[in-house]
Short mmCIF file of C-alpha atoms in Angstrom, two decimals:
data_model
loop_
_atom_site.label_atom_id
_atom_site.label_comp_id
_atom_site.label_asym_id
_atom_site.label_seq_id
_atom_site.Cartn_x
_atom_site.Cartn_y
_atom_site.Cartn_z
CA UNK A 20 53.64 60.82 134.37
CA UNK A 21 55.02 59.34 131.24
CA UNK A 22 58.64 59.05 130.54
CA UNK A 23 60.01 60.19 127.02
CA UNK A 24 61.01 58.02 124.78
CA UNK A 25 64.94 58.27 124.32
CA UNK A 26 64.20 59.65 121.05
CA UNK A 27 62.34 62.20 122.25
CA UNK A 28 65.58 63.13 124.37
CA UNK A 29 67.83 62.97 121.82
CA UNK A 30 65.57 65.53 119.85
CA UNK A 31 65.56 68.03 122.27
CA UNK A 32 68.79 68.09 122.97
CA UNK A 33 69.30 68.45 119.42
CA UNK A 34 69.94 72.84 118.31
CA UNK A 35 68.28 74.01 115.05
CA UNK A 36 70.40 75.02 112.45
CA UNK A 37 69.58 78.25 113.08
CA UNK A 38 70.70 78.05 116.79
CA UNK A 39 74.35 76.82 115.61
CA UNK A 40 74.51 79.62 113.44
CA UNK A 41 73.54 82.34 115.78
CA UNK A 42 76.18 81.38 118.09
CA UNK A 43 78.83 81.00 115.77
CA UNK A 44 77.89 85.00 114.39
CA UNK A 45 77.51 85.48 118.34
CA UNK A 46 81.26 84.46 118.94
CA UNK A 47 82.31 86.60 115.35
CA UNK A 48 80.80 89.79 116.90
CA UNK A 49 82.49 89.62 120.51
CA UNK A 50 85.92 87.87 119.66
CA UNK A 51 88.09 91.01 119.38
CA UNK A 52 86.24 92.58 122.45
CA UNK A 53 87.74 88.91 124.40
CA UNK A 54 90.53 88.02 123.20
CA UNK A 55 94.12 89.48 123.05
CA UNK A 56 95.26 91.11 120.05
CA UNK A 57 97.74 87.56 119.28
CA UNK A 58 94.05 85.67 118.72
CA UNK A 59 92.87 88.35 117.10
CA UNK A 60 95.44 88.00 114.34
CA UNK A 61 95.29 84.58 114.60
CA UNK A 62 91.64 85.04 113.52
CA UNK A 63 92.17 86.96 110.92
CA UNK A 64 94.66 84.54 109.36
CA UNK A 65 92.49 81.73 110.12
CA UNK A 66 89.47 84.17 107.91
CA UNK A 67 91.98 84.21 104.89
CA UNK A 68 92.72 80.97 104.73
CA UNK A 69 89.30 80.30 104.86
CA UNK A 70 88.50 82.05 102.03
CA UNK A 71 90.92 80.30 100.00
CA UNK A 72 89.77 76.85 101.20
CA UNK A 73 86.22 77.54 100.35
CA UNK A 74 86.91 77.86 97.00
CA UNK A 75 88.85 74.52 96.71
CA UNK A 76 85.63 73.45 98.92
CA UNK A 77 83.63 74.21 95.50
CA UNK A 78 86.53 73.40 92.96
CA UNK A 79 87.62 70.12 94.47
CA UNK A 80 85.34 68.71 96.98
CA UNK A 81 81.68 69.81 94.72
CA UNK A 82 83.37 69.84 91.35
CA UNK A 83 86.11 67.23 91.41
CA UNK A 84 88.58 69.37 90.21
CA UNK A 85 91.84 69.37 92.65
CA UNK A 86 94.31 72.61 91.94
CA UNK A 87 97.34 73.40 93.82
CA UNK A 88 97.83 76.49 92.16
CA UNK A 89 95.32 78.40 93.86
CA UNK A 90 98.09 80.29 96.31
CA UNK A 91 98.98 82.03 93.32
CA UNK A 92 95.43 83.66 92.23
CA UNK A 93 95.69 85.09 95.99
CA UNK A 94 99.28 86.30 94.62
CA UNK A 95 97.62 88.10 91.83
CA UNK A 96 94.83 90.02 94.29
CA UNK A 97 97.83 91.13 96.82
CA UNK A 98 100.04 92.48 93.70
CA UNK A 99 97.56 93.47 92.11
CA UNK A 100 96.23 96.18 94.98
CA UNK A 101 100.38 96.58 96.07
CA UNK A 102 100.83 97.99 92.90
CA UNK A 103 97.99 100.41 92.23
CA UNK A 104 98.63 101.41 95.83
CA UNK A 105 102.14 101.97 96.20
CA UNK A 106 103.05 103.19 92.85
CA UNK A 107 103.43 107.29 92.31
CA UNK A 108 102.75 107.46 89.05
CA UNK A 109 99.75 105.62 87.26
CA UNK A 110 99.87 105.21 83.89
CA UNK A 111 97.24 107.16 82.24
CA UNK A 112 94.56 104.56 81.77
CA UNK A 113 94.50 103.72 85.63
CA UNK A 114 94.68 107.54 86.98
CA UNK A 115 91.13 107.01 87.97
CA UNK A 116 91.41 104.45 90.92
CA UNK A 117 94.18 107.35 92.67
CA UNK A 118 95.65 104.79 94.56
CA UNK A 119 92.74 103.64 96.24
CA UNK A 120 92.70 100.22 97.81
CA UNK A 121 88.47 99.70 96.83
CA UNK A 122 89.47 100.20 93.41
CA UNK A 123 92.42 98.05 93.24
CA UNK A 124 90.20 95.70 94.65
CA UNK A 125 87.60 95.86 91.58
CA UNK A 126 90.23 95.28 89.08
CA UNK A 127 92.34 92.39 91.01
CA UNK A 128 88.71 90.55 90.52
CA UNK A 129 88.02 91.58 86.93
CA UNK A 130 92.14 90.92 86.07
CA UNK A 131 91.94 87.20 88.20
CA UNK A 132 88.51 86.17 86.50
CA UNK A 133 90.38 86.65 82.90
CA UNK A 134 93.49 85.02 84.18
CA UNK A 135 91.40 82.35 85.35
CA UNK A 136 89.14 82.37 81.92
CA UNK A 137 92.42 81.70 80.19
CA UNK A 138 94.49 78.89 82.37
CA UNK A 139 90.86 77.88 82.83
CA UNK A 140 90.54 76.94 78.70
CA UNK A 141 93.82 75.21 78.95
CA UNK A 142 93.88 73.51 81.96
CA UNK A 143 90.23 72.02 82.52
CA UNK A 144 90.63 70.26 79.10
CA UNK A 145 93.18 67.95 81.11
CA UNK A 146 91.55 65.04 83.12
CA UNK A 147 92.96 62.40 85.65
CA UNK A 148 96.40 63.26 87.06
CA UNK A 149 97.25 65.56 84.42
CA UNK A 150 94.45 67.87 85.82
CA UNK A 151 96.79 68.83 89.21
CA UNK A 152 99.41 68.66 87.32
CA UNK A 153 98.15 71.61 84.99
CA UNK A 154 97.81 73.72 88.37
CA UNK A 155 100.76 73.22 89.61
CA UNK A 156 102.23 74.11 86.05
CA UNK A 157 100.82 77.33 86.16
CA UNK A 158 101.36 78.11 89.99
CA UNK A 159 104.89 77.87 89.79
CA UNK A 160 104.89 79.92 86.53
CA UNK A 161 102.90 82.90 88.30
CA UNK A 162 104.88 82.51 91.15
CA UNK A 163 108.36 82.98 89.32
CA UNK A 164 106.59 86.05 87.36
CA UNK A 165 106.01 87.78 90.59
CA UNK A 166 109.48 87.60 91.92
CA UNK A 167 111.00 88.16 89.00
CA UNK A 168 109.14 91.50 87.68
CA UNK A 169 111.42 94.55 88.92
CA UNK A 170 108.10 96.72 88.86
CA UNK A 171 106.54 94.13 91.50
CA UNK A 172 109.86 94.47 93.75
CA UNK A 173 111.41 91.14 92.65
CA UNK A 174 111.86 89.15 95.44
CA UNK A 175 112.03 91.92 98.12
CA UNK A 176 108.46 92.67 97.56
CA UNK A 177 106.69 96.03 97.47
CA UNK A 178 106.04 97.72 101.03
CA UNK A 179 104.16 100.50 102.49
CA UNK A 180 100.63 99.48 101.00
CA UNK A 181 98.52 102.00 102.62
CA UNK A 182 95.54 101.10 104.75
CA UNK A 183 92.01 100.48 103.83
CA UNK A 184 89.73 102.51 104.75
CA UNK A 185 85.86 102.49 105.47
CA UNK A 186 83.59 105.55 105.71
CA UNK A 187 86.29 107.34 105.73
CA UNK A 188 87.86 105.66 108.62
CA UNK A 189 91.44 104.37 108.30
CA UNK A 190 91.30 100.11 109.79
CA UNK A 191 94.78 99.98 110.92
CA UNK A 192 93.66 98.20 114.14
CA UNK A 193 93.77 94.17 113.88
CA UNK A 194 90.40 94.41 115.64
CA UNK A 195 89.16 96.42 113.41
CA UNK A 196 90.54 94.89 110.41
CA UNK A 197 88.95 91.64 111.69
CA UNK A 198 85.64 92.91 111.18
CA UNK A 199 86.31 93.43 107.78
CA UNK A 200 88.14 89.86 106.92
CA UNK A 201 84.91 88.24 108.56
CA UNK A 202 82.51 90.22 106.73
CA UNK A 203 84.49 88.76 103.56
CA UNK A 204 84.42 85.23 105.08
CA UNK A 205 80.60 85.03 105.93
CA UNK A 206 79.35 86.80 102.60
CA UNK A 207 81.95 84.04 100.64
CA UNK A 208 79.79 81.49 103.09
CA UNK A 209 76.43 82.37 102.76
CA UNK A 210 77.20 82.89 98.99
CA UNK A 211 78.32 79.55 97.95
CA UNK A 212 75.44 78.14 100.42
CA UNK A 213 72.74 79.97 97.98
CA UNK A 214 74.72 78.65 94.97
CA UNK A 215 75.30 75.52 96.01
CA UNK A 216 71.07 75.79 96.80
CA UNK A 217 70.39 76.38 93.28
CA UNK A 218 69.70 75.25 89.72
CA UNK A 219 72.85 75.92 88.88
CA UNK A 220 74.61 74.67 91.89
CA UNK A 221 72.68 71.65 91.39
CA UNK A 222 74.47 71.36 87.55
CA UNK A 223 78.27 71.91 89.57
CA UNK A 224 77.53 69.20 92.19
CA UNK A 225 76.08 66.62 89.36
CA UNK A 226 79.95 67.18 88.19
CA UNK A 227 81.40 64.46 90.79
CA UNK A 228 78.16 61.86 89.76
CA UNK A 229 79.84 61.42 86.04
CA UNK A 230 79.77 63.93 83.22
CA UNK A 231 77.98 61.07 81.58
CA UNK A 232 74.90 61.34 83.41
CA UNK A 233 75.12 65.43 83.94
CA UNK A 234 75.56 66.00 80.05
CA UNK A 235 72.66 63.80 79.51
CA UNK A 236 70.40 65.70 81.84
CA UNK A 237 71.29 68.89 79.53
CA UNK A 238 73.84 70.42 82.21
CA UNK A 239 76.77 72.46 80.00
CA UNK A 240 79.71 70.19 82.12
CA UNK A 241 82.46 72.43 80.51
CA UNK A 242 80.73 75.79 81.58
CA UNK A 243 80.10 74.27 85.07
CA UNK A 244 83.79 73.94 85.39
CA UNK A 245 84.80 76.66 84.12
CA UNK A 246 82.49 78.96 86.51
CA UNK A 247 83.42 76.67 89.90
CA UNK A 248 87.36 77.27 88.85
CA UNK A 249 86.34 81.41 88.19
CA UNK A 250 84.85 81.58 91.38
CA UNK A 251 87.72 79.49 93.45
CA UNK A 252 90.37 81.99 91.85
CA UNK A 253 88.03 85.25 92.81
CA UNK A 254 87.93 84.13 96.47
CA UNK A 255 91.54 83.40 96.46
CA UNK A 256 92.12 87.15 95.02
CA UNK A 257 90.24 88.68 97.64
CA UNK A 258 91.72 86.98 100.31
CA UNK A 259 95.48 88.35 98.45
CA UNK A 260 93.87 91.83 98.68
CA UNK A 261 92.93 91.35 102.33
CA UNK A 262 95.88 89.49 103.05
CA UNK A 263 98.56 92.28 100.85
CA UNK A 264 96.66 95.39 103.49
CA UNK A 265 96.96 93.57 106.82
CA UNK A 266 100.44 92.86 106.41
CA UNK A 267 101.05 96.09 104.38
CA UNK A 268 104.05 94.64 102.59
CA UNK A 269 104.21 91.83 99.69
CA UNK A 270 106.39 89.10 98.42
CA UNK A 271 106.06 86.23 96.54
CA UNK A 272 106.54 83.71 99.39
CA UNK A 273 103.63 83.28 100.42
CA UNK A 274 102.45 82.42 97.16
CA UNK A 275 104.24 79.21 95.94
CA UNK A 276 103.49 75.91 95.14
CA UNK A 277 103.49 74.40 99.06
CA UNK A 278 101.26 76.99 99.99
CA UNK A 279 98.73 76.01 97.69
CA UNK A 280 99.39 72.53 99.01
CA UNK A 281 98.24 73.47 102.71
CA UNK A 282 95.29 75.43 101.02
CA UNK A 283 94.06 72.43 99.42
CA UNK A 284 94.93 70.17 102.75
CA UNK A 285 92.58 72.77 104.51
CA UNK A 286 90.01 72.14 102.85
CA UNK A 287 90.54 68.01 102.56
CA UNK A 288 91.42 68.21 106.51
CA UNK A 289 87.36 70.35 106.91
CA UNK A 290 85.77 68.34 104.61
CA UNK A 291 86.34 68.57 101.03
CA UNK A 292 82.32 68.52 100.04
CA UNK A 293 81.50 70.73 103.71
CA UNK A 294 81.15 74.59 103.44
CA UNK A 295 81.26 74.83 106.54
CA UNK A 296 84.20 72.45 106.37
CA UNK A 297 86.32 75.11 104.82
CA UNK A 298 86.23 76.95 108.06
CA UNK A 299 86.89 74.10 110.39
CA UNK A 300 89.91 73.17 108.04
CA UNK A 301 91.23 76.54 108.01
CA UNK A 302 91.33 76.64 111.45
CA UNK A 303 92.41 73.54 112.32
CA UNK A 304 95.66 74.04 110.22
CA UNK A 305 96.50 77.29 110.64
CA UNK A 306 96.48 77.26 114.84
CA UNK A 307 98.22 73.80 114.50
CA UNK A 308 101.11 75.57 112.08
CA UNK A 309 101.39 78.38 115.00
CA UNK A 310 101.43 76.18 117.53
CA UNK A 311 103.81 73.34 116.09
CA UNK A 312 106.40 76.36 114.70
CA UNK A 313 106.61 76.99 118.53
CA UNK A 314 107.11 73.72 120.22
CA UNK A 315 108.95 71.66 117.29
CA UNK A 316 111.79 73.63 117.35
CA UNK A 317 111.87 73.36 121.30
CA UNK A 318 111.76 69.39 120.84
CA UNK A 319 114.36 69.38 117.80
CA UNK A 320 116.35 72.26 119.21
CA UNK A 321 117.21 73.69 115.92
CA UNK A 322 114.68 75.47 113.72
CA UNK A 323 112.99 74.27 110.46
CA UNK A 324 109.53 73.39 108.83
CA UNK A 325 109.03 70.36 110.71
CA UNK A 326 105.37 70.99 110.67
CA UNK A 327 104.93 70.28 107.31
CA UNK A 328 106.31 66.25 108.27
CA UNK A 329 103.59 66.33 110.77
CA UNK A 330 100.85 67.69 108.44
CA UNK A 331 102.10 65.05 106.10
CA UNK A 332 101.84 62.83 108.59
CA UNK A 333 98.03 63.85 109.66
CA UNK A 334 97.37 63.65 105.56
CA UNK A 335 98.09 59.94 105.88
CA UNK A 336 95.74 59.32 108.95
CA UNK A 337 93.10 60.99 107.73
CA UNK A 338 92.53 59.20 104.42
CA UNK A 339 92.64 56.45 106.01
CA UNK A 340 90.61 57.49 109.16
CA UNK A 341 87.92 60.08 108.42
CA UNK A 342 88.39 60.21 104.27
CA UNK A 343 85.41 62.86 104.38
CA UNK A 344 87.28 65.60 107.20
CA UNK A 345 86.73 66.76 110.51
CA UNK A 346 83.15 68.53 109.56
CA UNK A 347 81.16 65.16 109.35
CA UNK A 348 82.71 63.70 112.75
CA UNK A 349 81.98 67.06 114.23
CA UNK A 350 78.43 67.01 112.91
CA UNK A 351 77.79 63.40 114.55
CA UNK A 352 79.13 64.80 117.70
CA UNK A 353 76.86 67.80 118.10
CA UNK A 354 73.64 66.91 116.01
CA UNK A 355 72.33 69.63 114.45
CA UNK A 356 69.00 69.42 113.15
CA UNK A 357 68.06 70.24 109.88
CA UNK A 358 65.67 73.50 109.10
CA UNK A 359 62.52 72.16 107.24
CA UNK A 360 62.32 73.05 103.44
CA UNK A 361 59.17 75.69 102.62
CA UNK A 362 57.85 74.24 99.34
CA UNK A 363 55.15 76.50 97.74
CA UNK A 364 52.36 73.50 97.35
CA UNK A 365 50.40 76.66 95.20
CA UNK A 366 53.24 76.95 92.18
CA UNK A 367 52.08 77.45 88.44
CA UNK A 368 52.46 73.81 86.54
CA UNK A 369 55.41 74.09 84.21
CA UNK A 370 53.69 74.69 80.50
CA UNK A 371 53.55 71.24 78.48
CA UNK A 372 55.21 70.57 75.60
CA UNK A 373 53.87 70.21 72.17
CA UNK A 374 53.59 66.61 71.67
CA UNK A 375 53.99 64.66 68.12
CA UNK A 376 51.32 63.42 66.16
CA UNK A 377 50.31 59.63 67.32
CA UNK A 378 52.24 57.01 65.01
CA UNK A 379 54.99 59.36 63.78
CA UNK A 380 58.31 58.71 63.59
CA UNK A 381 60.33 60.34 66.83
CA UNK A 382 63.94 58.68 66.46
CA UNK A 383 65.33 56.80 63.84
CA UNK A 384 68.75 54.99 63.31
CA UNK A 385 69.93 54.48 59.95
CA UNK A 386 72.36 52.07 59.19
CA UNK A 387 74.59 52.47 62.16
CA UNK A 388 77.84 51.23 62.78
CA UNK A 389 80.07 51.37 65.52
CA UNK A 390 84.13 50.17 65.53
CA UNK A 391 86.34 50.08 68.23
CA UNK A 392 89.66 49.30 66.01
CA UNK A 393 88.63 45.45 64.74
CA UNK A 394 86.37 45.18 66.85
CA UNK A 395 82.53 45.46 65.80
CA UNK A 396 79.83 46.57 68.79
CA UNK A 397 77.10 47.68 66.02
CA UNK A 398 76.83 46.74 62.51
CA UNK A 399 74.29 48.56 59.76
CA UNK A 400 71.43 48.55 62.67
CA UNK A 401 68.13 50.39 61.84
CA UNK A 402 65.17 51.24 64.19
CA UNK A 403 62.27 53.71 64.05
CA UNK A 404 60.50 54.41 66.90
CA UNK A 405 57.00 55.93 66.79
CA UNK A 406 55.31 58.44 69.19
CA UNK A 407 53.09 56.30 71.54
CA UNK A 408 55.51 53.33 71.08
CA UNK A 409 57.27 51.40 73.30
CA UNK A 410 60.04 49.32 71.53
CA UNK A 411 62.59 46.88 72.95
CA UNK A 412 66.48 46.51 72.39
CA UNK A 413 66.85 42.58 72.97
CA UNK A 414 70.61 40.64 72.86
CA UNK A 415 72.77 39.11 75.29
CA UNK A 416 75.31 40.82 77.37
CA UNK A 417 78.12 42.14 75.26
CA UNK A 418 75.94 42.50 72.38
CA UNK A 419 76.27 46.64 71.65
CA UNK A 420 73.11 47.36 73.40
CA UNK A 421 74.43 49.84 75.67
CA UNK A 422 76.71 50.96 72.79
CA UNK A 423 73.70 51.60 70.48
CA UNK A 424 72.17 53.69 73.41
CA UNK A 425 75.02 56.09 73.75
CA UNK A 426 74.87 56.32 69.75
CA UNK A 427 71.63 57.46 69.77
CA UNK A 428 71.70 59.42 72.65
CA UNK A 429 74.73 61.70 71.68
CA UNK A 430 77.18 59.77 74.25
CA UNK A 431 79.50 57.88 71.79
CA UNK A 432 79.21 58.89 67.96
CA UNK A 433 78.46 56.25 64.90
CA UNK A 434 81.57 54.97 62.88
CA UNK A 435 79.17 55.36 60.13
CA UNK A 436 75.11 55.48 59.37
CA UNK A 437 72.81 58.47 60.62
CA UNK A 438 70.52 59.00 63.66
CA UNK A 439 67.67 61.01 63.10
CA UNK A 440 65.68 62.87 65.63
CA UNK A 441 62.30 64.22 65.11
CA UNK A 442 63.81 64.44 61.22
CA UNK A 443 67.08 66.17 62.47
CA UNK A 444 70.04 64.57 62.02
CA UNK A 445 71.68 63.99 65.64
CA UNK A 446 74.53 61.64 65.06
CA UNK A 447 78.18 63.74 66.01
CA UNK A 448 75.77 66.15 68.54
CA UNK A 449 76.27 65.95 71.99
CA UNK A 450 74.12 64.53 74.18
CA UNK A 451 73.66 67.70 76.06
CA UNK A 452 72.63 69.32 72.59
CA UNK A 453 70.38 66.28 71.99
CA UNK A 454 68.89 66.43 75.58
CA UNK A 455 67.95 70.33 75.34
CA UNK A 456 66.32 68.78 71.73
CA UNK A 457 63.60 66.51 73.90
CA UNK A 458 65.63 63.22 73.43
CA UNK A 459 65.71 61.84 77.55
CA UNK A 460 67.55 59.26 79.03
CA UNK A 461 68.48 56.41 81.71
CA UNK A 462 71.06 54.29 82.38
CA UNK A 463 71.26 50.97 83.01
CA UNK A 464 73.05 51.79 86.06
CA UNK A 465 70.97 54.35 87.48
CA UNK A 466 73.74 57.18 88.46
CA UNK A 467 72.55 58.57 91.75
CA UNK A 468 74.20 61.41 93.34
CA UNK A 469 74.74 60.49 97.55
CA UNK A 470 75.10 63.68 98.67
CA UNK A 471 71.98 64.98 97.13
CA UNK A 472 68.56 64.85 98.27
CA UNK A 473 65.89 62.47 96.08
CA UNK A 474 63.92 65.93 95.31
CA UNK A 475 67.73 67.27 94.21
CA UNK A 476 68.05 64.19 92.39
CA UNK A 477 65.09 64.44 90.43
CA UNK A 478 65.56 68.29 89.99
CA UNK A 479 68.39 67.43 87.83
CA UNK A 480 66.47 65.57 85.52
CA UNK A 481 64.57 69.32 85.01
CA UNK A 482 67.25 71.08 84.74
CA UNK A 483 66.64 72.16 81.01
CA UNK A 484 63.12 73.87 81.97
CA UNK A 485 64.87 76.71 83.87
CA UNK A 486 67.41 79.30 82.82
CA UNK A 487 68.91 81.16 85.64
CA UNK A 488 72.46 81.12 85.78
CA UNK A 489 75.22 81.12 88.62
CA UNK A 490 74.37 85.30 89.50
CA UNK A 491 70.92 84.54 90.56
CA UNK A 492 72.01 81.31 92.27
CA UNK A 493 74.60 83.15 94.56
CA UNK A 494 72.04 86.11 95.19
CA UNK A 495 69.42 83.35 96.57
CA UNK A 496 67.10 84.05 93.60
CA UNK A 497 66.76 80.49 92.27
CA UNK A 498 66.21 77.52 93.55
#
């Protein structure tokens, strides 16, 4: 007999992927046939706020993007389907949805994604601080329009939102209602997964490495934004729409600025960059809120939101202690090991490219010139380099070497002179326009993204030969 090597043992003991995941649908199915209705509810809440959190997993922790407004695109899905809902008389143009909560549904989404299209224009044009600050801007703006609109209630809200119903069945049961928050949850999971998965989700994580490098690799970094913050607001509005026919009443409380605060700390408390994380995060903070609301006041003997000083509190300790969330600690605890990748060894070479004539001029700088106020990096420089060439830049550090580069490769733009691609002038374009031209790139610092695989890594580099967008990336068509 031969003893296993404790590697061995630590591999078996390891579950599949797979196995994790049939559990965790295992415990979805059963949990309102176990637990008492209070859980129940619980669960559902914790399946909203997970929706929310998953897309400031994508926005913020993927993108880089942090928003605290996102409590009020889930304002805009529940007044959205309160209104169509509760309202006796339609105008004309919206007699066709009669009320129905399916159809109030459809046009919450299609009304969010142009809400979002437009704070999206605005706001993603800001960078560093001002970025949240934007958010918040327009949170508290959409917030004060909802309670102060006297055909959305005001502040006392809009009540008596009718039920949804399914097949003709009428969910008024929390168990049964449960069924169809998870079913919103898991499809919002196993979405982002297969985006995430894909060329294009490939373009939105390259966001966090440095626009530099993603721009240069031919990935559009303003559309890439702009569809991560579409999709966070469209999760939010379906979780209002779930949320606004669960509690069959609306207000605009649960839509202001410190609720989109504990969104966002859901999914930092998960694991901002985690999917999975968004879950974990959710639930984490929203059985912690129910359970704190109960014993703080008990300790303090008066009531109050003292559970936001201890989430403020937790904020603190877990920057400093676990900066990535809960998800990663949790994934070292239980090792989970990885399904292999199925790559088709039998796929059709890419077509080559036509390729120049030998000895003709490629790229040529005329006369450039670059200024930074007084001070002169590049001054009247001219190169031509020929196909089949290999030429040399050659100066000490601080010369304008790395400055020429960007120059040439659409990063920076010349003071003065011309740059000259196969014959086309290039000098103003930018470098994602150059890049989809043929013109490729390195840096000198070689801009790895850590959370990516090397095969992701170098996928990026390809990421001009393919042209599926973010639809066939969330159906799982693309990868």
């Amino acid at each position: 007999m031969h003893a296993l090597a404790p590697n061995a043992v630590a591999a078996k003991r390891r579950f599949g992927s797979r196995h994790v995941l049939a559990l965790f649908l295992a415990f979805v199915a059963v949990a309102p046939l176990l637990l008492p209705d209070f859980y129940v509810t619980l669960l559902n809440y914790v399946g909203l706020s997970a929706l929310v959190a998953l897309g400031l997993v994508l926005l913020t922790g993927v993108g880089g993007l942090t928003s605290f407004g996102q409590a009020a695109f889930v304002g805009l899905g529940a007044y959205t389907t309160a209104w169509l809902s509760t309202t006796p008389e339609l105008p004309s143009w919206l007699a066709f949805t009669g009320g129905s909560p399916w159809a109030a549904l459809i046009l919450g989404l299609l009304l969010t994604a142009l809400v979002a299209c437009a704070l999206g224009s605005l706001t993603l044009k800001l960078s560093g601080h001002y970025l949240p600050l934007g958010t918040m801007a327009w949170g508290i703006s959409l917030y004060l329009l909802f309670g102060n609109m006297e055909f959305l209630g005001g502040h006392a809200g809009l009540s008596d939102l009718p039920p949804v119903s399914l097949f003709g069945h009428a969910l008024v049961d929390n168990g049964q209602y449960y069924y169809l928050v998870w079913a919103f949850v898991l499809a919002a999971l196993f979405t982002t997964r297969n985006l995430l998965d894909s060329r294009e989700g490939r373009a939105i994580r390259a966001l966090k490495g440095g626009m530099v490098m993603a721009e240069a690799m031919g990935v559009n970094t303003s559309r890439a934004r702009m569809v991560i913050f579409v999709i966070a607001a469209l999760h939010a509005c379906a979780a209002g729409w779930l949320y606004a026919h669960l509690q069959r009443f609306v207000n605009p409380t649960p839509f202001g600025l410190h609720i989109g605060i504990e969104y966002l700390f859901m999914a930092v408390v998960g694991g901002a960059g985690q999917v999975w994380g968004a879950l974990l995060g959710a639930g984490v903070i929203v059985v912690l809120k129910q359970w704190l609301q109960t014993l703080l006041p008990q300790l303090f003997g008066s009531a109050g939101h003292f559970e936001v000083i201890v989430f403020g509190l937790m904020m603190i300790v877990l920057l400093h202690r676990a900066r990535d969330g809960l998800w990663p600690l949790l994934a070292k605890l239980v090792p989970v090991r990885p399904e292999p990748k199925h790559i088709d060894v039998h796929a059709a070479p890419l077509p080559k490219k036509p390729q120049p004539e030998h000895g003709a001029v490629i790229l040529e700088a005329r006369d450039v010139t670059r200024r930074f106020g007084g001070l002169v990096a590049n001054n009247n420089m001219s190169l031509q380099v020929r196909a089949g060439e290999i030429l040399a830049l050659i100066g000490p550090n601080g010369a304008g070497k790395s400055t020429m580069f960007n120059q040439l490769s659409g990063v920076d733009t010349p003071s003065s002179g011309e740059v000259l691609f196969r014959g086309q002038s290039v000098a103003g374009h930018s470098s994602r326009a150059i890049a989809a031209l043929g013109m490729s790139r390195t840096f000198q610092h070689v801009r790895l993204l850590p959370r990516m695989s090397v095969l992701e890594n170098v996928a990026i580099g390809a990421h001009l030969r393919g042209h599926k967008g973010p639809l066939a990336g969330v159906l799982g068509s693309n990868r």
